[in-house]
XYZ file of C-alpha atoms in Angstrom:
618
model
C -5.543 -34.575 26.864
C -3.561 -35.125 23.962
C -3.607 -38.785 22.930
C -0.046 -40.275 21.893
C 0.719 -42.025 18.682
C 2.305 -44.586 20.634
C -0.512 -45.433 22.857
C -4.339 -45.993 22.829
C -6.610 -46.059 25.542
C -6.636 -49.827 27.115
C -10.167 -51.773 26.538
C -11.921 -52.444 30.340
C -10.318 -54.793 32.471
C -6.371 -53.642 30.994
C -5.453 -53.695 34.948
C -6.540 -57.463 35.349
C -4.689 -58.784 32.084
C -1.829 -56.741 32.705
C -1.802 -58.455 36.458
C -1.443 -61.839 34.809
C 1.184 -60.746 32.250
C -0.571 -60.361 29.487
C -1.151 -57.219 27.515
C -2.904 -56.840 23.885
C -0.361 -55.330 21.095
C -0.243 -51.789 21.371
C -2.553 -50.216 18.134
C -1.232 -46.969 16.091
C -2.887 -43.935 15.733
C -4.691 -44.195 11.687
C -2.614 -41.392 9.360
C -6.219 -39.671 9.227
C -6.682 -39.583 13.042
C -2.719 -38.772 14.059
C -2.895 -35.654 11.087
C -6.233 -34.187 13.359
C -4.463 -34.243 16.507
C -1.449 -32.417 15.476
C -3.495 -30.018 13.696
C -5.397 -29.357 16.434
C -2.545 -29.580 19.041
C -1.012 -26.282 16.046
C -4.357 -24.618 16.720
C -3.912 -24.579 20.490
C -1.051 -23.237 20.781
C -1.594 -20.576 18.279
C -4.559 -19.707 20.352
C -2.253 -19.649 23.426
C 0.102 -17.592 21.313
C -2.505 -15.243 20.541
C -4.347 -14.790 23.577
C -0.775 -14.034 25.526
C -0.006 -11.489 22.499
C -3.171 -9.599 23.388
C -2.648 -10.116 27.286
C 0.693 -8.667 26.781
C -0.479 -5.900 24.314
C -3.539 -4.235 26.325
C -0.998 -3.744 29.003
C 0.622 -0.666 27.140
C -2.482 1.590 27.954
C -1.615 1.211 31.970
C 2.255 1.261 31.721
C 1.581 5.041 29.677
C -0.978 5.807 31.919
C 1.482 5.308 35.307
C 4.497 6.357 33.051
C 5.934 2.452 33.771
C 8.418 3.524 30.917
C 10.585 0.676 32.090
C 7.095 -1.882 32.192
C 6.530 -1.002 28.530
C 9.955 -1.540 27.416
C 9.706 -5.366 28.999
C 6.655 -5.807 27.894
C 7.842 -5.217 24.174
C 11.179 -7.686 24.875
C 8.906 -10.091 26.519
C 6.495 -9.882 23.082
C 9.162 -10.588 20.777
C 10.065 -13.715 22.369
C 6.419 -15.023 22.674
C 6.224 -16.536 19.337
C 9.661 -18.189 19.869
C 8.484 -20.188 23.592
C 5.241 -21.124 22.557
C 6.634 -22.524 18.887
C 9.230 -24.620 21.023
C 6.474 -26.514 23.309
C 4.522 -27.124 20.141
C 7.318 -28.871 18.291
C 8.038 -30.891 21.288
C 4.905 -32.144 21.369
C 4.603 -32.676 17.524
C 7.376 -34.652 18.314
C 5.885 -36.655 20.592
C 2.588 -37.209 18.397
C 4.050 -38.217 15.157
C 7.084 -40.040 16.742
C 8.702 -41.907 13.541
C 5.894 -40.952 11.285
C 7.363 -36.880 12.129
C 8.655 -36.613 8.318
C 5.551 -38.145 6.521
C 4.981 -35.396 3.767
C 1.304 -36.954 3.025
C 0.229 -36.735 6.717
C 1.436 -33.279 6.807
C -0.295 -32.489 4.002
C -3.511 -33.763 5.926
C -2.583 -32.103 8.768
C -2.737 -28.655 7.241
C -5.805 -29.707 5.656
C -7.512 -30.022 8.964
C -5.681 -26.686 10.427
C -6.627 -24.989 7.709
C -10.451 -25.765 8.289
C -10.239 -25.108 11.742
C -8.722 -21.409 11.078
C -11.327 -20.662 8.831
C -13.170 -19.383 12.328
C -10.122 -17.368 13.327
C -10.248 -13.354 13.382
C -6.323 -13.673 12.690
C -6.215 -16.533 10.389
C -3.132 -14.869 8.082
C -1.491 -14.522 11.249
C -2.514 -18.541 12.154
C -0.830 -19.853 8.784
C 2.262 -18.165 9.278
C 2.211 -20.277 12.381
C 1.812 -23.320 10.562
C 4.440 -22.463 8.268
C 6.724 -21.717 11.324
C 6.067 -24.929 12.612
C 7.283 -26.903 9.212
C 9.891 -25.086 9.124
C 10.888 -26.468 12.412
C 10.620 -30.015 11.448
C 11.663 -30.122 7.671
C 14.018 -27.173 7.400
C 12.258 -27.035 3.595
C 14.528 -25.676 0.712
C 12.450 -23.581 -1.206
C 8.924 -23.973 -1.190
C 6.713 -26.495 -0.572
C 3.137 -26.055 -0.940
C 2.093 -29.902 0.074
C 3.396 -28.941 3.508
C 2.971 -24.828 3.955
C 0.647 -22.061 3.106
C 2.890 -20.391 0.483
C 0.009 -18.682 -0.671
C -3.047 -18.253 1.316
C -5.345 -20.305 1.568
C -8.129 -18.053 1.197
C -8.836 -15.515 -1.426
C -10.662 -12.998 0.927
C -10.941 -13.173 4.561
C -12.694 -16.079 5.986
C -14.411 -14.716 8.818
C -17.559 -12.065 8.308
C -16.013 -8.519 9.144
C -18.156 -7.274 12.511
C -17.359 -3.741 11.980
C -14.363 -1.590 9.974
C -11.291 -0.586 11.926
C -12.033 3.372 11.861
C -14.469 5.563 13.335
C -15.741 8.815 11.491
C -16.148 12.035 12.796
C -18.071 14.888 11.491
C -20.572 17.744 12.011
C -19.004 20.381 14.594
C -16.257 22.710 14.234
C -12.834 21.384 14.450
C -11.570 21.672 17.674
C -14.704 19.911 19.304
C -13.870 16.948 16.370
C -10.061 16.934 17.850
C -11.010 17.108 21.623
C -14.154 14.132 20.800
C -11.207 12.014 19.393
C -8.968 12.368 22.249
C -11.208 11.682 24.567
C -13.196 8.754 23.160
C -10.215 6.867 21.258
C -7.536 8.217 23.655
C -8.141 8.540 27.218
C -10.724 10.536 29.478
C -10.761 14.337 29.713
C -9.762 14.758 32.888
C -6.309 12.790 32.248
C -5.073 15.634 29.729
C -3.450 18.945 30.505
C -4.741 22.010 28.515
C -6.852 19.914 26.072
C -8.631 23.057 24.965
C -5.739 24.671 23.993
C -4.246 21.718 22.217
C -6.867 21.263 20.143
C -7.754 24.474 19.140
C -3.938 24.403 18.199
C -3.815 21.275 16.474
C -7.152 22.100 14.507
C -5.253 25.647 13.327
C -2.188 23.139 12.082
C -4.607 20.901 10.397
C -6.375 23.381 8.820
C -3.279 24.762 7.034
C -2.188 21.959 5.853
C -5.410 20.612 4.371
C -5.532 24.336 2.267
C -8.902 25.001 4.425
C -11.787 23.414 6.561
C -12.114 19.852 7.198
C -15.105 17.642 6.363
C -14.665 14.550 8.262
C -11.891 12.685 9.905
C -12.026 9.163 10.249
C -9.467 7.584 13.054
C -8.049 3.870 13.757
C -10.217 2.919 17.120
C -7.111 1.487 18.665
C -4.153 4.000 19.875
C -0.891 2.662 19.055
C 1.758 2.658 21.386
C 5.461 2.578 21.501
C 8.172 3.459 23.993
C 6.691 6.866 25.812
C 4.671 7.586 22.996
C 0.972 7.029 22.182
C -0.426 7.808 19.045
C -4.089 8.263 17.371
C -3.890 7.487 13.299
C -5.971 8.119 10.577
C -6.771 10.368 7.871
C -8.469 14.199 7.560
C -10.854 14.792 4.610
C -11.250 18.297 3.135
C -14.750 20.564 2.861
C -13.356 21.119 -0.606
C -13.056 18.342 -2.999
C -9.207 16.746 -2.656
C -7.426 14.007 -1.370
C -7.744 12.894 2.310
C -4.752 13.744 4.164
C -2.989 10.927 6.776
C -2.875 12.042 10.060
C -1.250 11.167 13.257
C -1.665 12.894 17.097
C 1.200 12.241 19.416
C 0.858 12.051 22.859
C 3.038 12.539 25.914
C 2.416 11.571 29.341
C 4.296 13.310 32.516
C 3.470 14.660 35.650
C 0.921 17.315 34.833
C -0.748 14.775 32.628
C -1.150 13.973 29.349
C -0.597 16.604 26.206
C -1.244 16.464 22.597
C 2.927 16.787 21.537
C 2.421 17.107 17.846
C 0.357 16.674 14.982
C 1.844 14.615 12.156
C 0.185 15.055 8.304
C 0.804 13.686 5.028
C 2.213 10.240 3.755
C 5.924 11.026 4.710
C 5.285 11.714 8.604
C 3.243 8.462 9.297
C 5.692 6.836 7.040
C 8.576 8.046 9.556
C 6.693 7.092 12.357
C 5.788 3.431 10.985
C 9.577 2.953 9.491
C 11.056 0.161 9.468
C 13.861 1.521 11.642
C 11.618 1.632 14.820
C 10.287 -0.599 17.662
C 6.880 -2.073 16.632
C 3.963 -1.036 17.877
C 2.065 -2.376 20.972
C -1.811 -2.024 19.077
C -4.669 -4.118 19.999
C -6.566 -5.538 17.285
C -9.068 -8.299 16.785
C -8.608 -8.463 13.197
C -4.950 -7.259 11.926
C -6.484 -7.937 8.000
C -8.714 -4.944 8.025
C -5.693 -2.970 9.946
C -3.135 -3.385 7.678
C -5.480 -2.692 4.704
C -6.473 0.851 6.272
C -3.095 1.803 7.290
C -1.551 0.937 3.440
C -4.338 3.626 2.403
C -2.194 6.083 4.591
C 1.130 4.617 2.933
C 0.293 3.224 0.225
C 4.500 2.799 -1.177
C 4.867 0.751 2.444
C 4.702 -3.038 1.602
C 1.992 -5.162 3.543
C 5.247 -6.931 5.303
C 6.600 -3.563 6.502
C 3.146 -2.750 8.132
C 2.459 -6.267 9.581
C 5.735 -5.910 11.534
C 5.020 -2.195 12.876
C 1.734 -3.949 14.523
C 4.139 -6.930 16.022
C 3.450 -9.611 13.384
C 7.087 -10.021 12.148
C 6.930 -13.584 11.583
C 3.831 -13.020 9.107
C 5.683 -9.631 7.859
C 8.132 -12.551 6.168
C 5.611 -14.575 4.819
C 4.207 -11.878 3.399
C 7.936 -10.024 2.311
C 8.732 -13.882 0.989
C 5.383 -13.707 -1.189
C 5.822 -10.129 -2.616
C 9.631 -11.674 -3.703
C 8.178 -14.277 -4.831
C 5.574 -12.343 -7.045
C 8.054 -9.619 -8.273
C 10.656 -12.702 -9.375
C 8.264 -14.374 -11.506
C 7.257 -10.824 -13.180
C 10.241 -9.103 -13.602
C 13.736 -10.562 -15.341
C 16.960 -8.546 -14.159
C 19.366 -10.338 -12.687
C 20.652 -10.131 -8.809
C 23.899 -8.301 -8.220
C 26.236 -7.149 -6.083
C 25.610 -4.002 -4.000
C 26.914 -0.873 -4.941
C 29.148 0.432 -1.777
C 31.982 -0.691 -0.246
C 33.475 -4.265 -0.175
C 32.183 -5.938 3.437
C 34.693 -7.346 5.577
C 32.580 -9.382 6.913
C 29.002 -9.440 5.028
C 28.785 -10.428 0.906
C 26.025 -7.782 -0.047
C 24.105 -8.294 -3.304
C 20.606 -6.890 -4.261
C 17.974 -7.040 -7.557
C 17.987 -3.632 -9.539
C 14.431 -4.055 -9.748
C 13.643 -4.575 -5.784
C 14.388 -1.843 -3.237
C 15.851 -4.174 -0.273
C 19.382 -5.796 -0.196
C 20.519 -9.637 0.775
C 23.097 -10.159 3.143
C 25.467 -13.334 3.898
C 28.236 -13.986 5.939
C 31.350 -14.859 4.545
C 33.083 -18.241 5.213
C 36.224 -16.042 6.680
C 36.253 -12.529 7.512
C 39.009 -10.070 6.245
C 41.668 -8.799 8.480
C 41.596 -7.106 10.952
C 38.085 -8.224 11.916
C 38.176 -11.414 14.417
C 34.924 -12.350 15.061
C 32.904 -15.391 14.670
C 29.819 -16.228 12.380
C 28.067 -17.106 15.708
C 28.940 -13.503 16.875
C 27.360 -12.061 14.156
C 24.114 -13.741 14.046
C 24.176 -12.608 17.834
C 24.253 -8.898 16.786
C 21.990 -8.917 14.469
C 19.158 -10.470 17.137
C 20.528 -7.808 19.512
C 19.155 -5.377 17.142
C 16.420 -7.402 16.437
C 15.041 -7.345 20.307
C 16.350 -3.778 21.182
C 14.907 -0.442 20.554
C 16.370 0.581 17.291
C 15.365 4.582 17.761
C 14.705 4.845 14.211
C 18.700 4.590 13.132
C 18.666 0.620 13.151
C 17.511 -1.076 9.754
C 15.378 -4.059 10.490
C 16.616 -7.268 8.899
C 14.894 -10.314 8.526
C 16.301 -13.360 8.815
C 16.323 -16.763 6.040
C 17.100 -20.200 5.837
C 17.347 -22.306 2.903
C 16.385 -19.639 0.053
C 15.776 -21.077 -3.708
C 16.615 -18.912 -6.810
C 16.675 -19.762 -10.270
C 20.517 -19.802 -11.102
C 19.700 -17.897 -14.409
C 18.819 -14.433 -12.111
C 22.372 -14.276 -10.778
C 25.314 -12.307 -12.475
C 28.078 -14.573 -13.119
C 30.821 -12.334 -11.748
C 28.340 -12.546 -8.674
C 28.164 -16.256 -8.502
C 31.630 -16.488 -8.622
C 31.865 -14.726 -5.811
C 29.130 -15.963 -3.734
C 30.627 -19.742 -4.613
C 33.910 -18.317 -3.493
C 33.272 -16.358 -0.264
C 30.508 -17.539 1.115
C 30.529 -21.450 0.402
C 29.325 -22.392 3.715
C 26.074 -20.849 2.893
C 25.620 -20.955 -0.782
C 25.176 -24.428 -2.936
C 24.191 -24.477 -6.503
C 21.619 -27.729 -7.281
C 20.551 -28.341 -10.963
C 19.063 -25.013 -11.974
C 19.214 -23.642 -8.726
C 20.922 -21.490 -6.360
C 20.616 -22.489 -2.579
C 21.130 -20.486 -0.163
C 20.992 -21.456 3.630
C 20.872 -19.023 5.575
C 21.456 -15.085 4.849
C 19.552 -11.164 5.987
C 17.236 -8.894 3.952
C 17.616 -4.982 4.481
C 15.719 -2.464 2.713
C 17.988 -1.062 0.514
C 19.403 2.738 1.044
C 21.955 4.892 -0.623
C 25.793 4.553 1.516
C 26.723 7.416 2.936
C 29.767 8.139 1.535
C 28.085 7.529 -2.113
C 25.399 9.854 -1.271
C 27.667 12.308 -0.286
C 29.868 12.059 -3.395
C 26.947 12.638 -5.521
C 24.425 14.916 -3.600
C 25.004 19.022 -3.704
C 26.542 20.971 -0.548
C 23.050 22.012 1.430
C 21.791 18.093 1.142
C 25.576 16.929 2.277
C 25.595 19.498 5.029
C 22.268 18.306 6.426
C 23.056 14.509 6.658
C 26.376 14.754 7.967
C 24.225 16.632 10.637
C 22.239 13.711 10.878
C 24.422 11.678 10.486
C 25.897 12.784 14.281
C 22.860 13.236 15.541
C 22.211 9.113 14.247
C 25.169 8.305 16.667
C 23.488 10.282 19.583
C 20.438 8.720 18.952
C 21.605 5.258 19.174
C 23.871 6.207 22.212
C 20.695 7.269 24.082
C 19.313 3.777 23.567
C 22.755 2.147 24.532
C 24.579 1.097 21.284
C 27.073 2.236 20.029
C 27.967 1.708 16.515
C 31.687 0.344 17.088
C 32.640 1.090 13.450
C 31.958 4.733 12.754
C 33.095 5.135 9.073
C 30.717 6.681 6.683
C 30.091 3.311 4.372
C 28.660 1.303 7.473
C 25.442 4.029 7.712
C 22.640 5.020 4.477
C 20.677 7.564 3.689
C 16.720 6.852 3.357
C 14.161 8.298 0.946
C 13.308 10.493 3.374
C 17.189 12.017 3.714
C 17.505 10.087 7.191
C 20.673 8.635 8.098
C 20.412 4.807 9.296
C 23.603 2.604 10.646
C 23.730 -0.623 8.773
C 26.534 -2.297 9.725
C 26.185 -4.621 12.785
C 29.160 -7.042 13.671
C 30.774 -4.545 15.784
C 27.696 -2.988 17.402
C 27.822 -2.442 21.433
C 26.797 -1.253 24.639
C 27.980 2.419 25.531
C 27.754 0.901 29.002
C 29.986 -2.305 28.076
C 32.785 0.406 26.382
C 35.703 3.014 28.264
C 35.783 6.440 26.784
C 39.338 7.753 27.383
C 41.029 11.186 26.680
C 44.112 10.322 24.945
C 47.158 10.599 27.309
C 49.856 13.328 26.525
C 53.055 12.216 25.810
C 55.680 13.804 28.021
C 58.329 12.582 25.688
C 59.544 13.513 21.783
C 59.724 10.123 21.455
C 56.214 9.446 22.922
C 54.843 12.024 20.523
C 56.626 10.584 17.244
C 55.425 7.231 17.831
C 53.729 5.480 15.058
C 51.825 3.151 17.346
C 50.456 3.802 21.091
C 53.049 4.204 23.778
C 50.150 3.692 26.072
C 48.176 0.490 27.191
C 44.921 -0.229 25.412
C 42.458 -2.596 26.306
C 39.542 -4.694 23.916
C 36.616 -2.301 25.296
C 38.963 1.260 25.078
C 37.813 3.870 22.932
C 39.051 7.297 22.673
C 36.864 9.732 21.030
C 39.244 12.721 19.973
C 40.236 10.233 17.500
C 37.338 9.966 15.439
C 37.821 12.842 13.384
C 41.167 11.456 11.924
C 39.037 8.192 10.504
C 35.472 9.653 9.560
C 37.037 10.309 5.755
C 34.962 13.437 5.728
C 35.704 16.628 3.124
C 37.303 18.998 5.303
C 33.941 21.357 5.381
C 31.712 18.467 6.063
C 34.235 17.652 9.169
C 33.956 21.059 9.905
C 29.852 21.083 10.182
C 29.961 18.052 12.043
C 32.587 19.432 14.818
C 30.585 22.312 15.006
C 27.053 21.113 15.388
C 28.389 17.782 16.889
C 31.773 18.578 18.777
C 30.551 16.401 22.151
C 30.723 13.074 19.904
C 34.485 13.672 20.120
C 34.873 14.290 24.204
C 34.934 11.143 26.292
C 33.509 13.002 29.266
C 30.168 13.647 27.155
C 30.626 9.481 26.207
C 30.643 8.540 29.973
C 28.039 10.998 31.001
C 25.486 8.912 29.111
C 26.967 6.032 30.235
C 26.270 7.608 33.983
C 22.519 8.511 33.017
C 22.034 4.597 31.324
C 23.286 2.978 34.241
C 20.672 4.819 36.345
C 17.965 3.403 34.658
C 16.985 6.671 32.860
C 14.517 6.055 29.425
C 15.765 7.855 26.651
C 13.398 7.904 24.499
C 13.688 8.999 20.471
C 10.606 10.236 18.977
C 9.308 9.918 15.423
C 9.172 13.312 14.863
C 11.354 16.936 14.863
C 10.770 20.110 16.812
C 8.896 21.789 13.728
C 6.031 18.849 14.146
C 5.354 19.685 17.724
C 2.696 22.049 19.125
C 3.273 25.622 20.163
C 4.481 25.519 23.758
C 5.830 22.545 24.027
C 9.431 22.180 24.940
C 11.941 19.389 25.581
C 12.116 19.645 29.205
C 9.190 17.355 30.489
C 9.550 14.151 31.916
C 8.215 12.151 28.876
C 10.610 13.214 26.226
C 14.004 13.695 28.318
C 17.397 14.268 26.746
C 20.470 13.407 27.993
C 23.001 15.875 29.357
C 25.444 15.457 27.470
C 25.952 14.498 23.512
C 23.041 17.327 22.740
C 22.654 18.610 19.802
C 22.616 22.179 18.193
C 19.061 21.243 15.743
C 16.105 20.889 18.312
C 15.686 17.158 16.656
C 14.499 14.307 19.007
């Protein structure tokens, strides 16, 4: 039981004095002894945190194996709000503890003292001081940093704990196909839960084969399987016979009714980058020691920052720390100034970004610009929608700041001005110093309708096919993008379009798809403004051609590869199929990446009937 700083335990015979009135003067917890019972109240809960993470996590291996599609998309919502419940009961009971001694900087400074002792015996210690620095967070709302009170910087060079064992297992010394099938079945799942696993494999070895230029030495594979949405997938990396670089490597598996297949076999830097973007879900992956697991995957991706992969595992709360750190690092080393974003004006968001640093910062502004009516608290609501939702690889993930501190000498003045002007309500300068309270970081991509002023006619052709095949995408997992002009979405590195542009994101289910009504009138067909009602949630498809701004051949492509996006019926088909509970899941991966023989058709990679699309891309 936790003992209160209000209370002590009563000397023998309390009951009898208390009987005759009397009772001795209450006696305060010491600084000393108050600092080790929060920090080992912190612990507890971050043991509870971690021990539900993991409960919640090893379920993913029975929702794939009974198909519970719907299971594993609960289990991933109910994940993502873990950290959140169990951070509340702490801070009500730190609270409690520390009563009016809660804001006592020097007891704090004890208390992470003693937590940080105590999480020297942790297998997920990085993970445990993020905790702590949640929990200060809480109670001080800190401007800047404060490394009396928080682990800005670890507090360990190197790991703490002894490493039992590495996070891979090697295997070598038979022909390929035997190495493939071994894999599947002793990291995957047993033999007799696959269909065709002989054919697969010998398949999948062929693939590999080419790729590497020739025979394979060794492959050494990540013990866990990592799972998200339908998919489950093996990682690691193939080493060639021949001297060379090891190649990353990722098998994809389905699961349907005749059992479980080996989809597709993913190689090289770019398609385990894809499948670990930071568009996408994260992974459900168990893991006793996330360190070494981060450290092998950046081997495979070595451009991905440590943040990036921390979140694909379902650490986002360290992913910041350790996002917060690298910014940290790369201000003190580099000297450019921040600026604002090239693109459009926002209507809504002030956008401004450091040359030097690939991601871009995001605040709202104090008043929106006509038309748009919606409130600050609206916004903040979208962007957690997208937070908690399945983001099918066209979301960009943004994480969320309070109470940022920048040298004022980094900012542009012209930007300044502008921040000072705009967004007031979130920006303050103090002495030397730019505050800001509360604002998003996005990795940075190229705007669409930049990139398609600048890029040649074959790259402009192919994302304006992606770029309607983005919309279908997100339709399948029940958003629609609300605003469909081409500044709101990006291109990525990897020529992927992404939608960027949140405040007037929603449901496919929540919206009406109409045909636009004839007129029966020359005065109904003249008019300059509807001569029909129109509600909030209306939306009438045939008119988003006369808004995209696209060159008339780029419209063109787009009607022909993408002509459904402009038909309500098509809309409120997938409306139809949503409603029905059907999973639409969006893969990692195109049709070229998949095994001969395999086909869209099965149960674990459905499409919807309606907004399809002419390139074979799920």
């Amino acid at each position: 039981m936790i003992e209160s700083a209000s209370q002590v335990q009563s000397p023998d015979g309390i009951g009898d004095k208390a009987a005759s009135g009397y009772l001795p003067p209450v006696r305060a917890l010491t600084d000393s002894r108050l600092a080790a019972l929060c920090a080992n109240a912190a612990y507890r809960a971050f043991l509870s945190y971690q021990a539900e993470f993991h409960i919640i996590t090893r379920r993913a291996a029975d929702r794939f194996l009974r198909c519970d599609w719907l299971g594993a998309y609960a289990d991933a919502a109910e994940r993502l709000g873990l950290y959140g419940r169990v951070l509340d009961g702490l801070v009500v009971a730190i609270h409690g503890l520390m009563g009016n001694r809660l804001e006592k900087k020097p007891i704090w400074a004890a208390i992470k003292a003693v937590y940080s002792s105590l999480i020297t015996h942790c297998n997920e210690w990085e993970i445990a001081e993020s905790f702590f620095n949640s929990l200060t967070r809480r109670v001080f709302a800190t401007v800047g940093v404060n490394q009396q009170v928080e682990f800005v910087d670890s507090d360990f060079d190197a790991p703490p704990t002894d490493s039992p064992s590495t996070v891979q297992r090697a295997y070598q010394g038979a022909e390929l196909p035997a190495l493939l099938s071994a894999i599947l079945t002793e990291l995957g799942f047993p033999k007799e839960r696959y269909a065709e696993l002989p054919a697969a494999s010998a398949a999948a070895a062929a693939r590999l084969e080419i790729k590497l230029g020739g025979s394979v030495a060794r492959i050494e594979m990540i013990e866990s399987i990592f799972f998200r949405g339908k998919g489950a997938y093996l990682v690691g990396s193939a080493f060639p016979a021949r001297d060379g670089q090891s190649l990353p490597l990722a098998l994809a598996l389905l699961h349907d009714r005749t059992g479980i297949t080996l989809d597709a076999v993913l190689t090289g830097e770019d398609d385990i980058a894809v499948l670990f973007s930071f568009t996408r879900s994260y992974f459900r992956v168990e893991t006793e020691r996330p360190y070494e697991l981060v450290r092998f995957l950046k081997t495979l991706m070595p451009r991905k920052r440590l943040a990036e992969l921390y979140m694909a595992i379902g650490y986002h709360k360290h992913g910041k720390t350790e996002f917060y750190r690298d910014f940290l690092r790369h201000l003190d080393a580099s000297e450019d100034q921040f600026e604002k974003a090239e693109g459009s004006r926002g209507m809504v968001m002030l956008v401004f970004t450091l040359p030097s640093y690939d991601v871009v910062f995001k605040l709202i502004k104090d008043r929106f610009d006509y038309p748009k009516d919606s409130s600050r608290s609206e916004v903040m609501r979208k962007y957690r929608l997208v937070f908690e939702h399945d983001r099918a690889g066209r979301l960009v993930e943004a994480y969320e700041f309070e109470h940022l501190r920048i040298a004022l000498n980094r900012f542009r003045p012209e930007l300044l001005e502008e921040l000072q002007r705009c967004a007031a309500n979130s920006v303050s300068i103090e002495g030397e110093h730019v505050v800001i309270r509360h604002l998003y970081v996005e990795r940075r991509v190229r705007p669409l309708n930049l990139y398609l002023a600048e890029t040649d006619e074959a790259a402009a052709r192919a994302v304006v096919i992606d770029y309607g095949q983005a919309i279908k995408d997100l339709a399948a997992t029940n958003i629609f993008p609300g605003d469909l002009l081409p500044k709101n979405f990006g291109v990525t590195r990897h020529g992927r379009v992404v939608f960027y542009d949140y405040d007037e994101l929603c449901w496919v289910t929540d919206c009406d798809f109409r045909e636009l009504p004839a007129p029966t009138t020359y005065e109904e067909e003249i008019a300059a403004e509807p001569w029909f009602s129109v509600h909030e949630n209306d939306i009438f498809p045939e008119e988003f051609p006369c808004f995209l701004d696209f060159r008339p051949d780029l419209l063109q492509t787009l009607v022909g590869y993408h002509g459904d996006l402009f038909q309500a019926s098509a809309w409120r088909r997938v409306q139809t199929a949503l409603r029905a509970g059907s999973v639409l899941d969006i893969f990692p991966y195109g049709a070229e990446k998949r095994l001969p023989g395999k086909s869209d058709s099965s149960e674990a990679a459905p499409q919807t009937e309606s907004l399809k699309s002419k390139t074979d891309e799920r």
